[in-house]
Every structure is written in structure tokens, then in C-alpha cells.
Amino acid sequence: MGTPQFPDLGKHCSLPDCKQIDFLPFTCDCCHKVFCLDHRSYNQHQCPKAERHDVTVVICPLCAKGVRLRPDENPHITWENHVNVDCDPSNYDKVTKKRKCPVRGCKEILVFSNTIKCRDCTVDHCLKHRFAPDHSCPGPKKLDTGFAFMSLLNRSRKEEPKPKQSPATSSTKWTSSFLNAASSFRASAEAGMSKLSNEISQKLQIAKDGAGQSSSSGTGGTELCPQCGARFSSVTTLIEHVEKIHDRSGNQARPKVTVDVCPKCSQGFCDPVALVEHVERDHGGTSRA
């Protein structure tokens, strides 16, 4: 057996009647013996342990399921375990009964490739009767009014006096009312600011021109002289009154001071810019017309 270079090359067939040397022998996975090409199968060398790898399946007549018999277990015990645990007689009709097209007179057997489910009645039909007019489709199924949930839903609908508006409608109505209110508020604010700007311009012009002056002894003004108690209609006339009558301490000529009056609080300012800043800060106005 073998060659001088490879003395272990090749093996003899384990079958007593063969004993042929094979350089590519086969080892049986059951009895673990070596065989040649002609006797490598279980039947050719009559393997005594071949049944361990044989798969025997028995179809149950009750549920039409396959029951695999184990080589190292009694078949009666395997059968009893299946009947007591896995057997389901309701599965027999599902497996053995062939589905047919429900249309009267049609004998087409429904399989995976020729089955179409109607989207209205949700019933399987063959390709020939897949359209609604071909199988007299009754249309979409109505909800069962006897169901507890449907009765509760109908009762709640009856109790409602008036249908509620949809969220989209109420949301749109609220948005439109908010926009209308915002636009009206903006318009009123712009009108008020424009009116305030006009009043400020008029008062500034009157103060610069010296209009509305009253006599030093007038009693109808709002500005009170702290020394003689005389009233004047504006701050400008009050300052001129104090400079001419009460201020006699010096003979030096003093420059004439121009005073701008706030139309809201009658506060005087020498600088028109300071007056505008006062109106914007204290009275919430603006200098823009």
C-alpha cells in the first residue's frame, strides 16, 4: 500500500469482499469505516447505523402536520407526545381543503399566483373575477351597529346639541380675528403718534413766535410767579416778567432765552432736542410724524 515516497497513501475498502485500495477513500459518517467509491453509500456497504441519519416523517391524520420519528425513541411514544401537545384538528381543513373562487359556477382553485383580494368586500377571488362587477361586489362592509363601541359612539352623538366646529375652522377664525385686532391696534397707535407729533410741532411753533402772551398782572394763566403771585399763560412770559420786574440786581444785559414747552406736562426746555427726548421717554411718544 502506498509508494516509497508516500507509504501511507491510500487505504483498502473495509468491505470484506472488496478490499480494493483507493487513493481517495470515503469515510462513512455513521460507522466511521473506510470504503471505496463503489461502496461509499449506506446501502452498498449495508451500514448498521444508517438509520440514525434517516429522516422519517409521518403525516398526522387529525391535523395534517408532519411528525418526525426519532431513531433512538419508540415511535408510539413520539406519536403520543404529538397528540397530547402539538395536534390541532382545526388545522386539517386549512391544509387539505383547497380554496376556490367564491363566484358561483367558478371552479378556479386559488393559489398564491392567481389570488386577488377585493378592496371593497375584502374577499379573495380569481383573476377572472377580480373586478367588482364580475363577482357582484356588495360594496364596503358597514360597521356593526350592535357592537358596544358603536352604540356608545351613537349615544355620544345624540347627546351633543350642536356639532362642534373642526379644529381647522376654529383655528382659522381665531387667526383672522387676531390679525384684525392687531391691524386695528396698529392703526390706532399710528394715528395717536401722528396726533402727538402734530401737537408738539404746534406748541414749538407757538413758543418760538411768542404767541399767547398775557400781561404781567393777568390772572387767567397757569404759570405762577414765586415772588408776586401773578399768573401767566406760558413759561416764556413768566421768564420775561421775572427778568424785567424782579431781577434788578445788575444792569448787565442778559441774552434772551428761548424756551420750548412740553404740550403734556408744560415743562420747559431750552433745547428742542431735549424736549423731543423727554416726550419719547416720559410720555411714550415719538418724534416721527
XYZ file of C-alpha atoms in Angstrom:
289
model
C 0.000 0.000 0.000
C 1.340 3.413 -0.938
C 4.659 4.275 -2.512
C 8.176 4.567 -1.127
C 7.798 8.333 -1.049
C 4.269 8.179 0.456
C 3.868 4.927 2.377
C 0.516 5.968 3.960
C -1.090 6.966 0.681
C -4.409 5.198 0.005
C -6.440 2.730 2.068
C -8.220 -0.550 1.464
C -12.015 -0.781 1.359
C -13.444 -2.098 4.630
C -15.902 -4.401 2.855
C -14.567 -7.985 3.221
C -15.487 -8.959 -0.346
C -13.791 -5.883 -1.865
C -10.565 -4.846 -0.098
C -9.761 -2.584 -3.032
C -7.100 0.040 -2.438
C -8.329 3.546 -3.067
C -6.101 6.603 -3.007
C -9.133 8.813 -2.314
C -11.139 6.753 0.167
C -14.507 7.687 1.694
C -15.228 7.540 5.429
C -18.798 6.683 6.460
C -20.245 9.250 8.873
C -22.300 6.563 10.674
C -19.977 3.583 11.157
C -16.768 5.593 10.558
C -15.239 2.930 8.291
C -13.330 3.470 5.058
C -14.871 2.445 1.732
C -14.062 2.803 -1.906
C -16.002 4.738 -4.499
C -18.334 1.841 -5.308
C -19.276 1.063 -1.674
C -19.431 4.517 -0.162
C -23.263 4.646 0.180
C -25.209 3.180 3.126
C -26.959 0.583 1.021
C -23.815 -0.613 -0.757
C -21.965 -1.496 2.417
C -25.155 -2.162 4.440
C -24.294 0.259 7.204
C -25.823 -0.924 10.510
C -26.051 2.627 11.898
C -27.503 4.336 8.855
C -30.925 4.695 10.427
C -29.622 7.370 12.777
C -29.352 9.764 9.851
C -32.522 8.718 8.129
C -35.407 11.182 8.379
C -38.809 9.536 8.666
C -41.870 11.804 8.795
C -45.417 10.593 9.373
C -48.396 12.761 8.417
C -50.913 13.025 11.231
C -54.462 12.187 10.005
C -56.011 14.517 12.592
C -54.167 17.786 11.960
C -52.285 17.042 8.706
C -48.958 18.003 10.308
C -45.728 16.097 9.818
C -44.399 14.123 12.798
C -40.711 13.229 12.674
C -39.807 9.851 14.140
C -36.638 9.733 16.181
C -34.310 6.747 15.695
C -33.491 6.416 19.398
C -37.126 6.736 20.558
C -40.087 4.426 20.344
C -42.482 5.614 17.567
C -45.500 5.095 19.844
C -44.068 7.479 22.424
C -43.345 10.078 19.728
C -46.908 9.760 18.449
C -48.430 10.151 21.916
C -46.372 13.280 22.578
C -47.614 14.819 19.335
C -51.278 14.011 20.048
C -51.120 15.431 23.571
C -49.126 18.596 22.790
C -48.973 19.666 19.126
C -52.030 18.139 17.493
C -54.668 20.706 16.377
C -57.595 19.221 14.435
C -58.744 22.665 13.255
C -55.648 22.878 11.092
C -56.732 19.916 8.963
C -59.175 21.918 6.827
C -56.681 24.705 6.297
C -54.065 22.307 4.969
C -56.107 19.815 2.984
C -59.041 21.878 1.752
C -58.327 23.729 -1.465
C -59.692 27.229 -1.714
C -61.840 28.033 -4.720
C -63.169 31.242 -6.174
C -66.402 32.127 -4.321
C -68.171 33.156 -7.544
C -70.998 30.760 -8.373
C -70.049 28.351 -11.128
C -66.319 29.157 -10.965
C -64.077 26.172 -10.176
C -60.783 28.016 -10.223
C -58.537 26.908 -7.351
C -56.988 29.864 -5.539
C -53.229 29.761 -5.148
C -50.650 32.424 -4.410
C -50.186 33.483 -8.040
C -53.858 33.862 -9.055
C -55.482 35.287 -5.892
C -56.699 38.885 -5.783
C -58.334 40.440 -2.708
C -61.173 42.845 -3.429
C -60.559 46.178 -1.726
C -64.289 46.740 -1.101
C -65.582 43.404 0.204
C -62.092 42.082 1.189
C -62.831 38.640 -0.289
C -60.298 36.645 -2.342
C -61.226 35.976 -5.975
C -59.505 34.586 -9.039
C -58.062 36.780 -11.766
C -61.122 36.361 -13.941
C -63.500 37.707 -11.284
C -61.215 40.256 -9.619
C -63.323 43.295 -10.605
C -66.405 44.280 -8.612
C -68.994 43.849 -11.411
C -67.677 40.328 -12.142
C -68.307 38.947 -8.645
C -71.351 41.111 -7.740
C -69.474 43.017 -5.067
C -71.820 44.274 -2.318
C -69.562 47.247 -1.647
C -67.688 48.226 1.504
C -68.799 46.488 4.651
C -70.818 48.568 7.087
C -69.816 48.784 10.688
C -71.765 46.586 13.060
C -74.147 48.832 14.992
C -74.656 46.152 17.630
C -71.042 46.457 18.720
C -70.649 48.080 22.111
C -68.275 50.734 20.851
C -70.613 51.775 18.029
C -73.592 52.085 20.387
C -71.521 54.248 22.710
C -70.430 56.403 19.770
C -74.023 56.846 18.576
C -75.145 57.773 22.077
C -72.447 60.418 22.379
C -73.505 61.873 19.036
C -77.128 62.123 20.143
C -76.192 63.870 23.381
C -74.317 66.618 21.563
C -76.749 69.547 20.950
C -74.765 71.118 18.148
C -71.887 69.814 16.054
C -68.599 71.302 17.029
C -66.525 73.140 14.540
C -63.495 71.409 13.165
C -60.126 72.387 14.652
C -59.010 73.796 11.313
C -62.056 76.131 11.068
C -61.735 77.380 14.645
C -58.021 77.897 14.218
C -58.563 79.883 11.009
C -61.240 82.021 12.671
C -59.016 82.742 15.669
C -56.120 83.688 13.389
C -58.235 86.086 11.323
C -59.654 87.780 14.464
C -56.165 88.140 15.910
C -54.864 89.710 12.701
C -57.806 92.120 12.576
C -57.233 93.171 16.191
C -53.518 93.625 15.557
C -54.126 95.745 12.442
C -56.684 97.951 14.243
C -54.340 98.420 17.205
C -51.527 99.351 14.858
C -53.713 101.830 13.004
C -54.850 103.480 16.277
C -51.269 103.650 17.539
C -50.076 105.291 14.319
C -52.950 107.786 14.482
C -52.153 108.636 18.115
C -48.465 109.133 17.392
C -49.265 111.311 14.397
C -51.605 113.425 16.514
C -48.964 113.789 19.246
C -46.336 114.825 16.708
C -48.668 117.471 15.291
C -49.382 118.867 18.770
C -45.669 119.046 19.569
C -44.979 120.889 16.311
C -47.751 123.380 17.008
C -46.575 124.042 20.573
C -42.987 124.521 19.414
C -44.115 126.983 16.779
C -46.242 128.921 19.317
C -43.363 129.047 21.818
C -40.939 130.324 19.167
C -43.295 133.005 17.888
C -44.178 134.187 21.423
C -47.862 133.766 20.832
C -50.345 133.578 23.646
C -48.550 136.007 25.923
C -50.592 137.675 28.634
C -49.990 140.798 30.718
C -47.888 140.645 33.887
C -50.962 141.185 36.025
C -53.140 138.612 34.323
C -54.945 136.102 36.474
C -56.065 133.545 33.901
C -52.684 131.771 33.328
C -51.350 128.536 34.691
C -47.746 129.601 35.441
C -47.385 131.276 38.895
C -44.679 133.792 39.719
C -42.984 132.769 43.002
C -42.376 136.373 44.070
C -45.501 138.343 43.258
C -48.036 135.558 42.715
C -49.005 136.704 39.210
C -50.164 134.070 36.756
C -49.055 133.707 33.159
C -50.257 131.562 30.303
C -46.776 130.287 29.349
C -43.341 129.835 30.800
C -41.859 132.281 28.297
C -43.964 135.179 29.563
C -43.154 134.219 33.170
C -39.397 134.360 32.475
C -39.734 137.731 30.734
C -41.755 139.004 33.694
C -39.082 137.922 36.215
C -36.245 139.397 34.110
C -37.952 142.780 33.688
C -39.536 143.353 37.099
C -37.903 141.241 39.820
C -34.322 140.859 38.568
C -32.866 144.355 39.265
C -29.611 143.295 40.885
C -27.462 144.164 37.886
C -27.589 146.380 34.843
C -25.868 143.926 32.531
C -27.942 142.832 29.597
C -28.684 139.152 29.617
C -29.258 137.158 26.469
C -32.842 136.231 25.733
C -33.507 132.576 26.434
C -35.882 130.653 24.140
C -37.875 128.018 25.985
C -39.762 125.094 24.397
C -42.750 123.773 26.370
C -43.946 120.203 26.584
C -47.615 120.036 25.473
C -48.363 117.298 28.018
C -46.841 118.470 31.298
C -45.932 122.127 30.403
C -42.288 121.543 31.333
C -39.908 123.992 29.682
C -36.765 123.106 27.717
C -34.108 125.325 26.206
C -33.122 122.730 23.638
C -35.779 121.282 21.252
C -33.831 118.003 21.085
C -34.159 117.640 24.863
C -37.911 118.280 24.550
C -38.274 115.509 21.952
C -36.278 113.090 24.104
C -38.491 113.996 27.111
C -41.682 113.265 25.145
C -40.351 109.928 23.893
C -39.081 108.868 27.338
C -41.825 110.097 29.709
C -44.969 110.192 27.540
C -44.359 107.251 25.194
C -44.397 109.424 22.074
C -42.173 109.530 19.021
C -40.528 112.226 17.036
C -41.582 110.752 13.710
C -44.618 112.269 12.096
